[in-house]
Amino acid sequence: MSRETMTRTERVDAAIRLEKPDRVPVVPLLSAEAAGTLSGATMAQVSNDSQILFNSILKVFDDYGGWDAMHGGVWRPIHVQATGTHPMKIRIPGVDLPDDYVFQLVEEPIMQLEDYDKICQMGFDNFYYDDYLWRISSLTQDSLSDALEDVMIWGMKFLPEMAKRDVGMWVAATGMHPFFHLSLMRSLITFTEDLYYRPEIVEKTLKRMTADLIPKQIAMAKALGHNRWLLTEERASAYTYPLSVFERFWWPYTQEIVEAFWSEGIVTVFHIDTPWDKNLPYFKRLPKGSYVVSLDSTTDIFAAKQLLRGHGAIYGDVSASLLTIGSPADVEAYVKRLIDEVGDDGGFILGQGCNLPSNIKPENFRAMLDTCKTYEFSKK
Amino acid sequence: MSQELAMALVELNRDKAMELVRSRAEKGEDPLGILAECRDGMTIVGERFQAGDYYLAELLLSGEIFKAAIAFLEPYLAKVLPAKPLGKVVLATVRGDIHDLGKNILSVLLKAQGFEVHDLGVDVAPAKIVETVKEVQPGFVGFSALITTSFPAMKETAQMLVEAGLRDKVKLMVGGGVTTPALKDYVGADFQTIDATAGVSYCLQNVEGR
Ligand code: B12
């Protein structure tokens, strides 16, 4: 039986470069919810207490023998609202929900029609912090500063802990696609009406938001010294919209964004939930190696591999459903299939679909990690 | 009869559809006939969706037009004898989950096909669902989920329906992006989908003989 010959970071970097590492890297997205469940903390604790969340993440990493890159950090519900990642009203366990519930977002058309013009005039960040945030949040100016500082402080505290464990970050900078941001702020149905009945104003706003996003996120990625950043989009695929909408309102902005980052040597990691089967062929127009697609299990990952082989790396996709109601044997069988069929020639990072679910079975999490760490060596 | 109104819905021409509904109702045409033509439009949208020519977006937009048409027709419909519903459906997002986007879409599409929908809302306790099933005696019960945290409560509700002797009187559906065939078995449901039109077809197929 052979064994590991690369460090964790070397292994992940090789897969991103479309090479075949010593084994397929495994990178779970350990959000607060799953970190709580797997470490024995309540949803209320991990949602409201940064220290508890910090300890939970490290405890899970250590208890389960670690993995190849850290994805997820001290990122509580209030942080995602304060940073603008989730521009929605939130219900927090232990505050507005029972202690054992996951935090939940409320989707309502908070952004009004006239706000498109405001974004175009003020720019997105000014609109968000001068106006929009106060419509959705119970934060005050002071608690907002505290929340943003909290993100920085705990991010810094992570660094020495990661160094001790010889593990790097999966991504550093993270952003939402402008299209997705608007969908969440206007809400799905209203935004869809805008796309069909008022396309010009949406287009104008997407242009402005894209122009704002590129320099801001490139500067962020550089400041954090990391050559991968995360771009999230969960509403633009052909699950929701015909390709005509995709081609007009999503693809051109996306191509511009990816190429701008790539020209700085930064790889875009797409977090793309929902089925993308019909949209993935467009990704072949991007520079080879400039992107990674994270699939959530509703896109056919095996077909995606055939399509993107040698062009873009793939990350995924053990489903939330399998991890919660499947058995360890089910998880093991699926992980092996992924390694054999998607990881065969490299360019693959194994992970969950989207996010580790909050009610994940510990034995399934272990099966996912252990199978990935041992399967290829056991064959040799 | 021309299908101008039905086609306005299919083409997502909101202004034209509403103008036709308004002028025909004001001329004294039978509101049930107008409603029936809107339903025809929704049926075509559903067929196009299942054929892969239409997407969730078209379902949403035609559903919005349909809702506006019903709202406009309400005072006219109140004056005529109500049409007998095709069947009754109880819908809920079960305890542990507060999301209703998917459930609301299903509800509009079911109504567009002539079903009477009893929507219990979100974060609904199993006992409340069982109580409603007893009272309403629906042919169908549907659980919607966006996140996995409501899975145990779905199973619990299904079990309570069995204990109350109600389970074999209804078809139990589970749906929502996070659901899979394995969830169907876990809950003990009859049908699972991540596509609201498939749910509507399932109800239509199973409505006769009940
Ligand atoms: C967009 C999205 C988001 C958005 C906003 C969602 C919102 N409004 O709250 C954002 C980015 C904010 C988000 C946040 C989070 N999300 Co999210 N999200 C999604 C995503 C990609 C799509 C959801 C969506 O918009 N659907 C659109 C609606 C219209 O579709 P639908 O609900 O499936 O309904 C359709 C059909 O299913 C059907 N249907 C629905 N119900 C029923 C019922 C019956 C009886 C029938 C017949 C049919 C039917 O009808 C509809 C039309 O066809 C899903 C993935 C997925 N595949 O569902 C993940 C998903 C729901 N999210 C997930 C998670 C984990 C989260 C977060 C906790 C992540 C985090 N740590 O930050 C948060 C908070 C949870 C929350 N939402 O409150 C997980 C949940 C897994 C779990 N553990 O339960 C999912 C499933 C992704 C995954 N595979 O891991 N999310």
XYZ file of C-alpha atoms and ligand atoms in Angstrom:
681
model
C 0.000 0.000 0.000
C 1.407 3.401 -0.963
C 1.012 6.538 1.143
C 0.876 10.318 1.044
C 3.789 12.084 -0.619
C 2.462 15.667 -0.776
C 1.587 18.287 1.812
C -2.046 19.311 2.074
C -1.483 22.562 0.263
C 0.564 20.951 -2.504
C -2.201 18.429 -3.014
C -4.949 21.041 -3.310
C -2.863 23.294 -5.542
C -2.049 20.405 -7.868
C -5.724 19.538 -8.280
C -6.540 23.167 -9.037
C -3.804 23.157 -11.696
C -5.616 20.131 -13.206
C -2.825 17.769 -12.228
C -3.149 14.434 -10.488
C -2.000 14.699 -6.840
C -0.852 11.760 -4.656
C -4.547 11.329 -3.823
C -7.751 13.296 -4.326
C -7.830 16.157 -1.785
C -10.839 16.392 0.515
C -12.150 19.800 1.574
C -15.396 19.915 3.547
C -17.196 23.248 3.831
C -17.613 23.277 7.572
C -20.122 26.011 8.257
C -21.172 27.003 11.754
C -24.147 24.648 11.771
C -22.246 21.455 10.999
C -19.329 22.540 13.207
C -21.781 22.828 16.097
C -23.415 19.482 15.483
C -20.141 17.609 15.071
C -18.567 19.169 18.178
C -21.583 18.951 20.470
C -22.414 22.681 20.616
C -25.968 23.947 20.090
C -27.035 25.984 17.079
C -27.654 28.895 19.441
C -24.075 28.704 20.746
C -22.313 28.564 17.387
C -24.612 31.248 15.988
C -24.005 33.736 18.773
C -20.593 33.093 20.293
C -17.464 33.465 18.173
C -15.215 31.747 20.726
C -17.438 28.669 20.838
C -17.601 28.539 17.056
C -13.825 28.912 16.772
C -13.264 26.074 19.244
C -15.868 23.925 17.494
C -14.203 24.200 14.101
C -10.783 23.291 15.450
C -12.209 20.480 17.546
C -13.932 18.936 14.532
C -10.760 19.269 12.457
C -8.734 17.493 15.162
C -11.338 14.875 16.102
C -11.765 13.766 12.513
C -8.084 13.656 11.628
C -8.073 16.859 9.573
C -8.487 17.505 5.871
C -6.741 19.279 3.035
C -7.869 22.927 3.191
C -9.960 25.020 5.572
C -13.260 26.077 4.096
C -15.499 28.021 6.468
C -14.471 29.946 9.553
C -15.857 32.145 12.295
C -18.723 33.252 10.173
C -21.880 33.697 12.206
C -25.322 34.755 10.940
C -24.761 38.345 11.972
C -21.453 38.366 10.081
C -23.040 37.310 6.809
C -25.522 40.130 7.118
C -22.926 42.694 8.215
C -20.595 41.854 5.334
C -23.452 41.885 2.831
C -22.978 38.235 1.872
C -26.599 37.453 2.695
C -28.496 40.712 2.181
C -31.623 39.430 3.875
C -33.510 39.465 7.159
C -32.251 36.723 9.433
C -33.699 34.620 12.211
C -31.084 33.489 14.663
C -31.327 30.442 16.943
C -31.363 31.428 20.592
C -32.549 34.907 19.598
C -35.557 34.591 17.270
C -35.654 30.804 16.905
C -35.436 27.832 19.298
C -31.876 26.888 20.315
C -31.757 23.793 18.124
C -32.891 25.366 14.841
C -30.477 26.369 12.095
C -30.311 30.069 11.390
C -32.675 30.989 8.574
C -33.006 33.761 6.069
C -36.232 35.431 5.129
C -36.585 36.267 1.484
C -38.729 39.340 0.839
C -38.647 42.077 -1.811
C -36.861 44.566 0.436
C -35.058 46.273 -2.414
C -37.450 48.560 -4.296
C -37.557 49.389 -7.960
C -36.064 52.849 -7.425
C -33.113 51.271 -5.619
C -31.661 50.129 -8.938
C -30.970 53.761 -9.737
C -29.535 54.320 -6.288
C -27.065 51.480 -6.778
C -26.084 52.869 -10.175
C -25.471 56.293 -8.674
C -23.968 55.448 -5.273
C -22.238 52.186 -6.019
C -23.195 48.968 -4.278
C -21.294 49.312 -1.013
C -22.525 52.818 -0.328
C -26.068 51.734 -1.040
C -25.710 48.724 1.235
C -24.167 50.507 4.205
C -25.862 53.898 3.946
C -29.326 52.658 3.229
C -30.231 49.028 2.602
C -28.707 47.285 5.631
C -30.861 49.285 8.043
C -33.993 47.933 6.397
C -33.114 44.321 7.140
C -31.036 44.368 10.276
C -31.242 45.051 13.971
C -27.588 46.112 13.878
C -26.624 49.646 14.908
C -23.622 51.608 13.617
C -21.682 50.465 16.683
C -22.665 46.835 16.564
C -21.977 46.820 12.828
C -18.392 47.954 13.441
C -18.065 45.322 16.146
C -19.364 42.607 13.840
C -16.980 43.564 11.035
C -14.083 43.751 13.473
C -15.045 40.364 14.874
C -14.671 38.822 11.403
C -11.137 40.249 11.134
C -10.058 39.307 14.647
C -11.186 35.718 14.423
C -9.812 35.392 10.921
C -6.397 36.419 12.294
C -6.689 33.999 15.209
C -7.181 31.199 12.730
C -3.853 31.708 11.014
C -1.527 30.333 13.719
C -3.931 27.459 14.388
C -3.862 26.528 10.716
C -0.097 26.830 10.571
C 0.145 24.434 13.545
C -1.979 21.957 11.641
C -0.171 22.459 8.365
C -3.356 23.345 6.529
C -4.107 26.328 4.279
C -7.262 28.192 3.331
C -9.458 26.938 0.511
C -10.297 30.503 -0.512
C -9.703 33.869 1.109
C -11.809 36.564 -0.533
C -15.475 35.693 -1.093
C -18.132 37.452 -3.102
C -21.647 37.079 -4.359
C -22.341 37.344 -8.054
C -24.158 40.655 -8.741
C -27.016 38.746 -10.388
C -27.491 36.576 -7.292
C -27.209 39.541 -4.962
C -30.020 41.308 -6.780
C -32.160 38.174 -6.799
C -31.893 37.872 -3.023
C -32.562 41.559 -2.366
C -35.470 41.883 -4.781
C -36.557 38.265 -4.049
C -36.855 35.574 -6.680
C -40.225 36.435 -8.182
C -39.865 40.217 -8.231
C -36.384 39.983 -9.698
C -37.681 37.635 -12.380
C -40.348 40.211 -13.255
C -37.613 42.835 -13.507
C -35.583 40.645 -15.869
C -38.546 40.151 -18.189
C -40.370 43.446 -17.917
C -37.617 45.961 -17.063
C -34.429 44.478 -18.491
C -32.573 47.761 -19.128
C -32.409 48.898 -15.534
C -31.261 45.461 -14.398
C -28.538 45.465 -17.023
C -27.362 48.920 -16.066
C -27.168 47.875 -12.413
C -25.311 44.652 -13.189
C -22.717 46.686 -15.086
C -22.204 49.005 -12.158
C -22.026 46.181 -9.613
C -19.538 44.247 -11.736
C -17.365 47.336 -12.079
C -17.465 47.771 -8.288
C -16.838 44.130 -7.498
C -13.733 43.483 -9.584
C -11.272 45.975 -8.049
C -12.654 45.508 -4.556
C -12.324 41.729 -4.537
C -8.988 41.672 -6.332
C -7.610 44.053 -3.717
C -9.063 41.829 -1.004
C -7.570 38.657 -2.465
C -4.174 40.359 -2.736
C -4.357 41.740 0.793
C -5.109 38.253 2.068
C -2.286 36.870 -0.058
C -4.280 34.056 -1.587
C -4.680 33.095 -5.218
C -8.198 31.668 -5.031
C -11.409 33.528 -4.350
C -15.008 32.343 -4.101
C -17.854 33.548 -6.296
C -21.335 32.381 -5.364
C -24.302 32.059 -7.696
C -27.350 29.945 -6.949
C -30.066 31.361 -9.182
C -28.759 31.839 -12.735
C -28.695 28.292 -14.053
C -31.146 26.712 -16.471
C -32.987 25.387 -13.454
C -34.390 28.878 -13.057
C -33.885 30.733 -16.344
C -33.704 29.976 -20.065
C -30.322 30.328 -21.720
C -31.438 33.611 -23.311
C -31.562 35.184 -19.836
C -28.304 33.519 -18.851
C -26.561 34.797 -21.975
C -27.738 38.337 -21.531
C -27.648 38.899 -17.779
C -25.070 36.471 -16.414
C -22.485 35.140 -18.745
C -20.886 38.387 -20.007
C -20.386 39.746 -16.487
C -19.051 36.429 -15.305
C -16.550 36.164 -18.115
C -15.361 39.705 -17.410
C -14.928 38.918 -13.716
C -13.061 35.631 -14.200
C -10.722 37.108 -16.809
C -9.930 40.119 -14.628
C -8.944 37.860 -11.723
C -7.038 35.475 -13.937
C -4.981 38.317 -15.340
C -3.814 38.814 -11.731
C -3.135 35.101 -11.336
C -6.230 34.497 -9.208
C -8.458 31.471 -9.732
C -12.216 31.882 -9.388
C -13.908 29.135 -7.400
C -17.543 29.104 -8.429
C -19.998 27.998 -5.779
C -22.853 27.168 -8.108
C -25.871 25.414 -6.635
C -28.864 24.042 -8.566
C -28.544 22.116 -11.868
C -25.982 23.698 -14.247
C -25.914 20.929 -16.857
C -27.102 23.181 -19.667
C -24.885 26.105 -18.623
C -21.563 24.344 -18.077
C -20.606 24.285 -21.775
C -20.160 28.082 -21.565
C -17.400 27.642 -18.984
C -15.183 26.206 -21.693
C -14.879 29.748 -23.035
C -12.959 30.746 -19.902
C -9.166 30.462 -19.846
C -8.062 26.929 -19.085
C -7.358 26.481 -15.369
C -8.803 29.863 -14.413
C -11.742 28.445 -12.500
C -13.126 25.652 -10.330
C -16.784 24.645 -10.294
C -18.294 23.517 -6.975
C -21.381 21.464 -7.731
C -24.151 20.814 -5.233
C -25.198 17.295 -6.358
C -28.096 18.461 -8.528
C -25.768 18.957 -11.528
C -24.584 15.669 -13.050
C -20.968 15.764 -11.855
C -19.967 12.778 -14.000
C -21.181 14.465 -17.172
C -19.527 17.695 -15.990
C -16.226 15.831 -15.781
C -16.521 14.607 -19.353
C -17.210 18.138 -20.455
C -14.591 20.016 -18.425
C -11.840 17.397 -18.335
C -8.480 19.115 -18.673
C -10.067 22.564 -18.698
C -11.464 23.433 -15.266
C -11.246 21.703 -11.884
C -14.326 20.241 -10.214
C -15.245 20.268 -6.526
C -18.098 18.310 -4.949
C -20.550 16.751 -4.411
C -21.680 14.396 -1.604
C -25.247 15.545 -1.105
C -26.782 17.006 2.044
C -29.464 14.364 1.821
C -26.978 11.471 1.629
C -25.002 12.863 4.565
C -28.124 13.159 6.730
C -30.215 10.115 5.894
C -27.738 7.841 4.100
C -25.568 5.212 5.804
C -21.739 5.285 6.047
C -21.693 2.493 3.444
C -23.731 4.668 1.060
C -21.345 7.574 1.579
C -18.299 5.349 1.101
C -19.678 3.926 -2.145
C -20.448 7.371 -3.524
C -17.044 8.795 -2.551
C -15.320 5.872 -4.295
C -17.344 6.464 -7.418
C -16.389 10.161 -7.395
C -12.700 9.307 -6.995
C -12.815 6.702 -9.762
C -14.824 8.663 -12.279
C -14.196 12.334 -11.526
C -10.805 12.127 -9.833
C -9.282 9.576 -12.217
C -6.916 12.016 -13.928
C -6.782 14.746 -11.258
C -8.407 18.159 -11.387
C -10.824 17.089 -8.684
C -11.359 18.085 -5.063
C -13.802 16.029 -3.055
C -16.326 17.795 -0.866
C -20.007 18.008 -0.014
C -22.692 19.426 -2.273
C -22.943 23.093 -1.268
C -22.581 22.895 2.475
C -22.298 20.232 5.168
C -25.824 19.932 6.531
C -26.473 20.800 10.159
C -27.948 17.400 10.938
C -25.112 15.447 9.342
C -24.481 12.040 10.899
C -20.978 11.989 12.435
C -20.349 8.506 11.053
C -21.153 9.754 7.558
C -18.741 12.652 7.883
C -16.040 10.256 8.995
C -16.822 7.900 6.122
C -16.506 10.773 3.638
C -13.104 11.878 4.973
C -11.604 8.457 5.638
C -12.648 6.966 2.325
C -11.110 9.861 0.462
C -7.889 9.686 2.471
C -7.364 5.931 2.067
C -9.180 4.589 -0.996
C -6.613 5.292 -3.718
C -3.694 4.044 -1.621
C -5.564 0.841 -0.789
C -5.814 0.086 -4.508
C -2.099 0.439 -5.198
C -63.658 30.214 -28.586
C -60.434 32.082 -29.217
C -57.555 31.299 -26.932
C -56.251 34.849 -26.912
C -56.285 35.094 -23.126
C -54.710 31.674 -22.638
C -51.961 32.617 -25.079
C -51.352 35.966 -23.378
C -50.598 34.001 -20.210
C -48.368 31.581 -22.074
C -46.458 34.457 -23.648
C -46.181 36.139 -20.234
C -47.884 39.221 -21.630
C -49.191 40.513 -18.344
C -50.754 43.745 -19.584
C -52.622 42.073 -22.398
C -53.851 39.219 -20.191
C -55.178 41.577 -17.538
C -56.800 43.804 -20.127
C -58.633 40.803 -21.608
C -59.764 39.582 -18.194
C -61.041 43.040 -17.308
C -62.892 43.759 -20.529
C -64.487 40.329 -20.742
C -65.640 40.365 -17.120
C -67.040 43.874 -17.514
C -68.962 42.771 -20.597
C -70.742 40.231 -18.414
C -69.034 37.068 -19.628
C -69.231 34.049 -17.275
C -66.278 34.471 -14.877
C -65.894 30.692 -14.692
C -65.293 30.656 -18.443
C -62.644 33.352 -18.133
C -61.020 31.454 -15.301
C -61.098 28.260 -17.352
C -59.225 29.973 -20.141
C -56.577 31.212 -17.713
C -56.232 27.605 -16.538
C -55.770 26.468 -20.123
C -52.917 28.936 -20.389
C -51.321 27.590 -17.213
C -51.679 24.045 -18.519
C -49.770 24.961 -21.665
C -47.074 26.638 -19.566
C -46.822 23.435 -17.506
C -46.530 21.320 -20.644
C -43.807 23.533 -22.052
C -41.993 23.337 -18.725
C -42.102 19.558 -18.728
C -40.902 19.498 -22.319
C -37.904 21.592 -21.275
C -38.905 24.646 -23.314
C -39.942 26.687 -20.291
C -38.111 27.183 -17.015
C -38.958 28.034 -13.424
C -39.003 31.715 -14.486
C -41.948 31.189 -16.834
C -43.818 29.217 -14.164
C -43.322 32.059 -11.734
C -44.359 34.810 -14.122
C -47.416 33.047 -15.502
C -48.363 32.170 -11.912
C -48.185 35.847 -10.992
C -50.492 36.740 -13.882
C -52.857 33.953 -12.881
C -52.943 35.222 -9.294
C -53.721 38.759 -10.484
C -56.501 37.447 -12.728
C -58.121 35.514 -9.868
C -57.872 38.544 -7.603
C -59.598 40.662 -10.233
C -62.290 38.041 -10.863
C -63.029 37.423 -7.197
C -66.065 39.757 -6.905
C -67.491 38.270 -10.128
C -66.856 34.704 -9.009
C -68.556 35.397 -5.677
C -71.831 35.907 -7.535
C -71.812 32.569 -9.340
C -72.015 29.065 -7.942
C -68.564 27.849 -7.019
C -67.163 25.141 -9.247
C -66.547 21.881 -7.408
C -62.829 21.564 -6.730
C -60.968 18.843 -8.534
C -59.536 17.683 -5.227
C -58.152 18.999 -1.977
C -54.515 19.395 -1.043
C -53.033 20.230 2.348
C -49.581 21.840 2.103
C -47.048 22.680 4.780
C -43.417 23.436 5.422
C -42.914 21.232 8.454
C -41.353 22.140 11.820
C -37.695 23.122 11.613
C -37.888 25.059 8.353
C -39.380 28.496 7.705
C -39.045 28.653 3.895
C -42.043 28.886 1.625
C -40.880 29.981 -1.819
C -41.246 26.510 -3.380
C -44.438 25.691 -1.529
C -46.100 28.900 -2.663
C -45.269 28.182 -6.297
C -46.776 24.703 -6.008
C -49.865 26.186 -4.378
C -50.493 28.596 -7.289
C -50.015 25.838 -9.863
C -52.386 23.498 -8.031
C -55.024 26.210 -7.780
C -54.580 26.901 -11.480
C -55.549 23.288 -12.152
C -58.665 23.567 -10.000
C -57.462 22.091 -6.712
C -58.544 23.501 -3.379
C -55.364 24.232 -1.451
C -55.126 24.428 2.328
C -51.772 26.015 2.998
C -50.726 25.739 6.638
C -47.656 27.958 6.246
C -44.162 27.345 7.589
C -42.622 25.709 10.655
C -45.840 23.745 11.143
C -46.132 21.278 14.027
C -46.981 17.666 13.074
C -50.111 17.656 15.293
C -51.480 20.669 13.447
C -51.094 18.885 10.111
C -52.837 15.756 11.370
C -55.670 17.850 12.789
C -56.131 19.640 9.455
C -56.120 16.376 7.503
C -58.854 15.066 9.793
C -60.927 18.172 9.282
C -60.391 18.835 5.544
C -60.199 15.200 4.350
C -57.873 15.983 1.443
C -56.817 13.550 -1.243
C -53.249 14.847 -1.029
C -50.831 16.096 1.590
C -47.625 17.845 0.526
C -44.548 18.690 2.606
C -42.081 21.219 1.269
C -38.487 21.521 2.468
C -35.614 23.826 1.685
C -33.343 22.513 4.421
C -32.849 19.040 5.839
C -33.777 20.024 9.384
C -37.451 19.344 8.821
C -36.880 15.727 7.699
C -37.429 14.186 11.168
C -40.672 16.124 11.674
C -41.899 14.965 8.243
C -41.320 11.382 9.263
C -43.016 11.999 12.589
C -46.052 13.512 10.855
C -46.332 10.591 8.448
C -46.201 8.212 11.417
C -48.914 10.191 13.207
C -51.093 9.984 10.101
C -50.697 6.199 10.182
C -51.611 6.077 13.865
C -54.677 8.254 13.276
C -55.812 5.862 10.534
C -55.519 8.649 7.934
C -52.433 7.641 6.019
C -54.116 5.354 3.475
C -56.753 7.992 2.739
C -54.202 10.437 1.323
C -51.333 10.488 -1.130
C -48.329 11.931 0.641
C -45.888 14.037 -1.373
C -42.539 15.516 -0.369
C -40.788 18.173 -2.429
C -38.160 20.898 -2.423
C -34.620 21.231 -3.739
C -33.031 19.354 -0.860
C -35.302 16.295 -1.147
C -34.239 13.044 -2.834
C -35.789 9.618 -3.499
C -34.130 8.432 -0.277
C -36.191 10.969 1.652
C -39.359 9.484 0.207
C -38.455 6.133 1.762
C -37.299 7.702 5.012
C -40.573 9.566 5.465
C -42.724 6.823 3.963
C -44.187 9.150 1.337
C -45.796 8.170 -1.966
C -44.071 10.716 -4.179
C -41.019 12.974 -4.199
C -39.947 15.723 -6.572
C -37.889 18.870 -6.996
C -40.274 20.097 -9.666
C -43.655 21.613 -8.827
C -45.194 20.727 -12.195
C -44.355 17.054 -11.584
C -46.260 17.380 -8.300
C -49.249 18.839 -10.105
C -49.160 16.021 -12.692
C -48.994 13.499 -9.876
C -52.112 14.989 -8.278
C -53.933 15.083 -11.613
C -53.088 11.448 -12.309
C -54.222 10.302 -8.904
C -57.327 12.399 -8.489
C -59.820 10.141 -10.238
C -61.561 7.424 -8.335
C -60.965 9.077 -4.982
C -30.704 30.028 -3.170
C -30.288 29.259 -1.945
C -29.902 29.984 -0.819
C -29.993 31.490 -0.760
C -31.361 32.016 -0.376
C -32.383 31.007 -0.053
C -33.510 31.545 0.782
N -34.505 32.165 0.229
O -33.480 31.416 1.960
C -28.935 31.816 0.323
C -27.584 32.007 -0.309
C -29.208 33.057 1.142
C -28.945 30.526 1.108
C -28.566 30.468 2.403
C -28.429 29.298 3.098
N -28.545 28.071 2.594
Co -29.203 27.717 0.813
N -29.785 27.194 -0.888
C -30.225 27.845 -1.922
C -30.538 26.866 -3.085
C -29.377 26.850 -4.038
C -31.795 27.140 -3.892
C -33.004 27.461 -3.071
C -33.993 28.212 -3.916
O -33.919 29.407 -4.068
N -34.916 27.497 -4.518
C -35.939 28.056 -5.373
C -37.246 27.387 -5.035
C -38.337 27.957 -5.887
O -37.070 26.012 -5.322
P -37.583 24.855 -4.354
O -37.693 25.323 -2.970
O -36.747 23.648 -4.599
O -39.063 24.588 -4.891
C -39.336 24.045 -6.168
C -39.543 22.549 -6.174
O -38.679 21.861 -5.319
C -40.997 22.377 -5.886
N -41.430 22.106 -4.519
C -41.055 22.730 -3.390
N -41.719 22.231 -2.351
C -42.539 21.288 -2.816
C -43.440 20.474 -2.150
C -44.190 19.537 -2.871
C -45.170 18.689 -2.155
C -44.000 19.429 -4.271
C -44.799 18.451 -5.036
C -43.106 20.269 -4.941
C -42.375 21.186 -4.206
O -41.612 23.587 -6.261
C -40.668 24.605 -6.593
C -40.777 24.921 -8.066
O -40.507 23.817 -8.875
C -30.649 25.518 -2.294
C -30.274 24.281 -3.087
C -31.445 23.574 -3.632
N -31.175 22.749 -4.586
O -32.555 23.744 -3.191
C -29.687 25.766 -1.126
C -29.931 25.061 0.219
C -31.373 25.100 0.549
N -29.215 25.895 1.183
C -28.647 25.237 2.111
C -27.980 25.808 3.224
C -27.230 24.868 4.131
C -28.013 27.172 3.458
C -27.406 27.901 4.646
C -27.638 27.290 6.023
C -25.924 28.053 4.331
C -25.115 28.817 5.298
N -24.509 28.158 6.264
O -25.004 29.993 5.164
C -28.047 29.294 4.526
C -29.245 29.534 5.443
C -30.453 28.703 5.158
C -31.607 29.539 4.754
N -31.917 29.587 3.485
O -32.251 30.136 5.569
C -28.790 23.761 1.903
C -29.699 23.114 2.920
C -29.139 21.802 3.345
C -29.582 21.500 4.708
N -28.674 21.349 5.634
O -30.721 21.428 4.978
C -29.287 23.651 0.419
C -30.249 22.529 0.134
C -28.026 23.473 -0.401
C -27.324 22.162 -0.103
N -27.460 21.152 -0.929
O -26.615 22.035 0.847
N -29.368 29.499 0.341
